[in-house]
Amino acid sequence: MTFRRAAPIARSLRIAPVALLLLGATALAQAAGSPPRVGESPAHAAPSSAKAAQLAAQATPSPAQLIEQGTRLEHGESVPRDLAAAHDLYCKAARSDSPDAFLRLGWMYANGRGVERDDSIASTLFRRAADAGSAVGARLSEAIRGSEDRLPECLTKAAQVAQADRGPTPTVSDPAQFRAPRGGIEQQALVAAVVRMAREFRLDPRLVFALIRVESGFDPMARSVKNAQGLMQLIPETAERFAVRNVFDPLENLRGGMSYLRWLLSYFEGDVVLTLAAYNAGEGAVNRHGGVPPYPETLAYVQRIRAFYPFDQHAFDPKVARNGPPRILPARIPGPRTEAPFTIAKAG
């Protein structure tokens, strides 16, 4: 990590450039706690009611978990580097007044890492970190002075909506997380197919990639103990429901899985958490429980995907599931909901 203006700032403060660099590195090293690593296998034993409640609380990632995943994405640690996604995760954590999130966002704006460099935003974020108790934030706010108080747009609006094709194309570059499917489709061809089909089904490609990563690890021949099969782990009943004849054909499996995902988003009015819970346990189970079922597998499943896709709300077409069975939508938690920076655009 570099601090582009280390020398000029150091001269103005009468400190060595390396000291300023270490100051920033110290800021980024002060993470809040030690959250569990994303992707760790949950225990499958039946939990106590207290454990189930704990898992339910974890279905939405904590600020520390969001920061951990954002750090991985910012630096490309075991995942493809994605500064835009890291910025989104830091923003979500900052909405909980996390001083570490303010520091990391400020560092991005101070250095123009994935965003346009902006001293005013950087300084304001460092002051927010200082107000939340960060001594490093206080020192950095003195080192970088902006002309006005200004926060990034992600902290001034509850939801942002942008065209999907303005963002980076999702990639799958870690060989440990990808096995090329049989039948000749190679890695980049599969990535392109997922992006193209996701937009055809009016889905955020990042949600589809997160789901495939957790469901099958990008293995088109994956089969679970419950006989869920293929990239998007379709059980026989779901495959038949969406006219999938060969679940091990990657493109056919993707089409069936995205059809179901699109239907669930319509049925649950764009609620990402309920949609993911239903993809794992079925919409009937979500209705019976009036929310995410207290199944250990489902709770852990929702938590794992949310670590990669932290948005609460997704655009949906109400007509897709208009003939579905009556649904029970639980009362939503008060406060702003984070909408994915993605909007439905006609497939062209």
CSV table of N, CA and C in Angstrom, one decimal, residues 20-31 99-104 106-107 122-144:
chain,number,residue,atom,x,y,z
A,20,LEU,N,4.9,8.5,8.2
A,20,LEU,CA,3.6,8.7,7.8
A,20,LEU,C,3.0,7.4,7.2
A,21,LEU,N,3.8,6.7,6.5
A,21,LEU,CA,3.4,5.4,5.9
A,21,LEU,C,3.1,4.4,7.0
A,22,LEU,N,3.9,4.4,8.0
A,22,LEU,CA,3.7,3.5,9.1
A,22,LEU,C,2.4,3.9,9.9
A,23,LEU,N,2.2,5.2,10.0
A,23,LEU,CA,1.0,5.6,10.6
A,23,LEU,C,-0.3,5.1,10.0
A,24,GLY,N,-0.3,5.2,8.6
A,24,GLY,CA,-1.4,4.6,7.9
A,24,GLY,C,-1.5,3.1,8.0
A,25,ALA,N,-0.4,2.4,8.0
A,25,ALA,CA,-0.4,1.0,8.1
A,25,ALA,C,-0.9,0.6,9.5
A,26,THR,N,-0.6,1.4,10.5
A,26,THR,CA,-1.1,1.1,11.9
A,26,THR,C,-2.6,1.2,11.9
A,27,ALA,N,-3.1,2.3,11.2
A,27,ALA,CA,-4.5,2.5,11.2
A,27,ALA,C,-5.3,1.3,10.6
A,28,LEU,N,-4.7,0.7,9.5
A,28,LEU,CA,-5.4,-0.4,8.8
A,28,LEU,C,-5.2,-1.7,9.6
A,29,ALA,N,-4.2,-1.7,10.5
A,29,ALA,CA,-4.0,-3.0,11.2
A,29,ALA,C,-4.9,-3.1,12.5
A,30,GLN,N,-5.5,-2.0,12.8
A,30,GLN,CA,-6.3,-2.0,14.0
A,30,GLN,C,-7.8,-2.4,13.7
A,31,ALA,N,-7.9,-3.7,13.5
A,31,ALA,CA,-9.3,-4.2,13.2
A,31,ALA,C,-10.0,-4.5,14.5
A,99,PRO,N,-15.1,2.5,13.8
A,99,PRO,CA,-13.9,3.4,13.6
A,99,PRO,C,-13.0,2.8,12.5
A,100,ASP,N,-12.8,1.5,12.6
A,100,ASP,CA,-11.9,0.9,11.6
A,100,ASP,C,-12.5,1.0,10.2
A,101,ALA,N,-13.8,0.9,10.0
A,101,ALA,CA,-14.4,1.1,8.7
A,101,ALA,C,-14.1,2.6,8.2
A,102,PHE,N,-14.3,3.5,9.1
A,102,PHE,CA,-14.0,4.9,8.7
A,102,PHE,C,-12.6,5.1,8.3
A,103,LEU,N,-11.7,4.5,9.0
A,103,LEU,CA,-10.3,4.6,8.7
A,103,LEU,C,-10.0,4.0,7.3
A,104,ARG,N,-10.5,2.8,7.0
A,104,ARG,CA,-10.2,2.2,5.8
A,104,ARG,C,-10.8,2.9,4.6
A,106,GLY,N,-11.4,6.2,4.6
A,106,GLY,CA,-10.6,7.4,4.5
A,106,GLY,C,-9.3,7.1,3.8
A,107,TRP,N,-8.7,6.0,4.0
A,107,TRP,CA,-7.5,5.7,3.4
A,107,TRP,C,-7.7,5.5,1.9
A,122,ALA,N,-11.7,12.2,2.8
A,122,ALA,CA,-10.8,11.5,3.6
A,122,ALA,C,-10.7,12.1,5.0
A,123,SER,N,-10.6,13.4,5.1
A,123,SER,CA,-10.4,14.1,6.3
A,123,SER,C,-11.7,13.9,7.2
A,124,THR,N,-12.8,14.0,6.6
A,124,THR,CA,-14.1,13.9,7.3
A,124,THR,C,-14.2,12.5,7.9
A,125,LEU,N,-13.8,11.5,7.1
A,125,LEU,CA,-13.9,10.1,7.5
A,125,LEU,C,-12.9,9.8,8.7
A,126,PHE,N,-11.7,10.4,8.6
A,126,PHE,CA,-10.7,10.3,9.7
A,126,PHE,C,-11.3,10.9,11.0
A,127,ARG,N,-11.9,12.1,10.8
A,127,ARG,CA,-12.5,12.7,12.0
A,127,ARG,C,-13.6,11.8,12.6
A,128,ARG,N,-14.4,11.2,11.7
A,128,ARG,CA,-15.5,10.3,12.2
A,128,ARG,C,-14.8,9.1,13.0
A,129,ALA,N,-13.7,8.6,12.5
A,129,ALA,CA,-13.0,7.6,13.2
A,129,ALA,C,-12.5,8.1,14.6
A,130,ALA,N,-12.0,9.3,14.6
A,130,ALA,CA,-11.5,9.9,15.9
A,130,ALA,C,-12.7,10.1,16.8
A,131,ASP,N,-13.8,10.5,16.3
A,131,ASP,CA,-15.0,10.7,17.2
A,131,ASP,C,-15.5,9.4,17.8
A,132,ALA,N,-15.2,8.3,17.0
A,132,ALA,CA,-15.6,7.0,17.5
A,132,ALA,C,-14.5,6.3,18.4
A,133,GLY,N,-13.5,7.1,18.7
A,133,GLY,CA,-12.5,6.7,19.7
A,133,GLY,C,-11.1,6.3,19.1
A,134,SER,N,-10.9,6.5,17.9
A,134,SER,CA,-9.6,6.1,17.2
A,134,SER,C,-8.6,7.3,17.3
A,135,ALA,N,-7.5,7.0,18.1
A,135,ALA,CA,-6.4,7.9,18.2
A,135,ALA,C,-5.7,8.1,16.8
A,136,VAL,N,-5.6,7.0,16.1
A,136,VAL,CA,-5.0,7.0,14.7
A,136,VAL,C,-5.8,7.9,13.8
A,137,GLY,N,-7.1,7.8,13.9
A,137,GLY,CA,-8.0,8.7,13.1
A,137,GLY,C,-7.8,10.1,13.4
A,138,ALA,N,-7.6,10.4,14.7
A,138,ALA,CA,-7.3,11.8,15.1
A,138,ALA,C,-6.0,12.3,14.4
A,139,ARG,N,-5.0,11.5,14.4
A,139,ARG,CA,-3.7,11.9,13.8
A,139,ARG,C,-3.8,12.1,12.3
A,140,LEU,N,-4.5,11.1,11.7
A,140,LEU,CA,-4.6,11.2,10.2
A,140,LEU,C,-5.5,12.4,9.8
A,141,SER,N,-6.5,12.8,10.6
A,141,SER,CA,-7.3,13.9,10.3
A,141,SER,C,-6.5,15.2,10.4
A,142,GLU,N,-5.4,15.2,11.2
A,142,GLU,CA,-4.5,16.4,11.3
A,142,GLU,C,-3.6,16.4,10.1
A,143,ALA,N,-3.2,15.2,9.6
A,143,ALA,CA,-2.3,15.1,8.5
A,143,ALA,C,-2.9,15.4,7.2
A,144,ILE,N,-4.2,15.2,7.0
A,144,ILE,CA,-4.9,15.5,5.8
A,144,ILE,C,-6.0,16.5,6.1
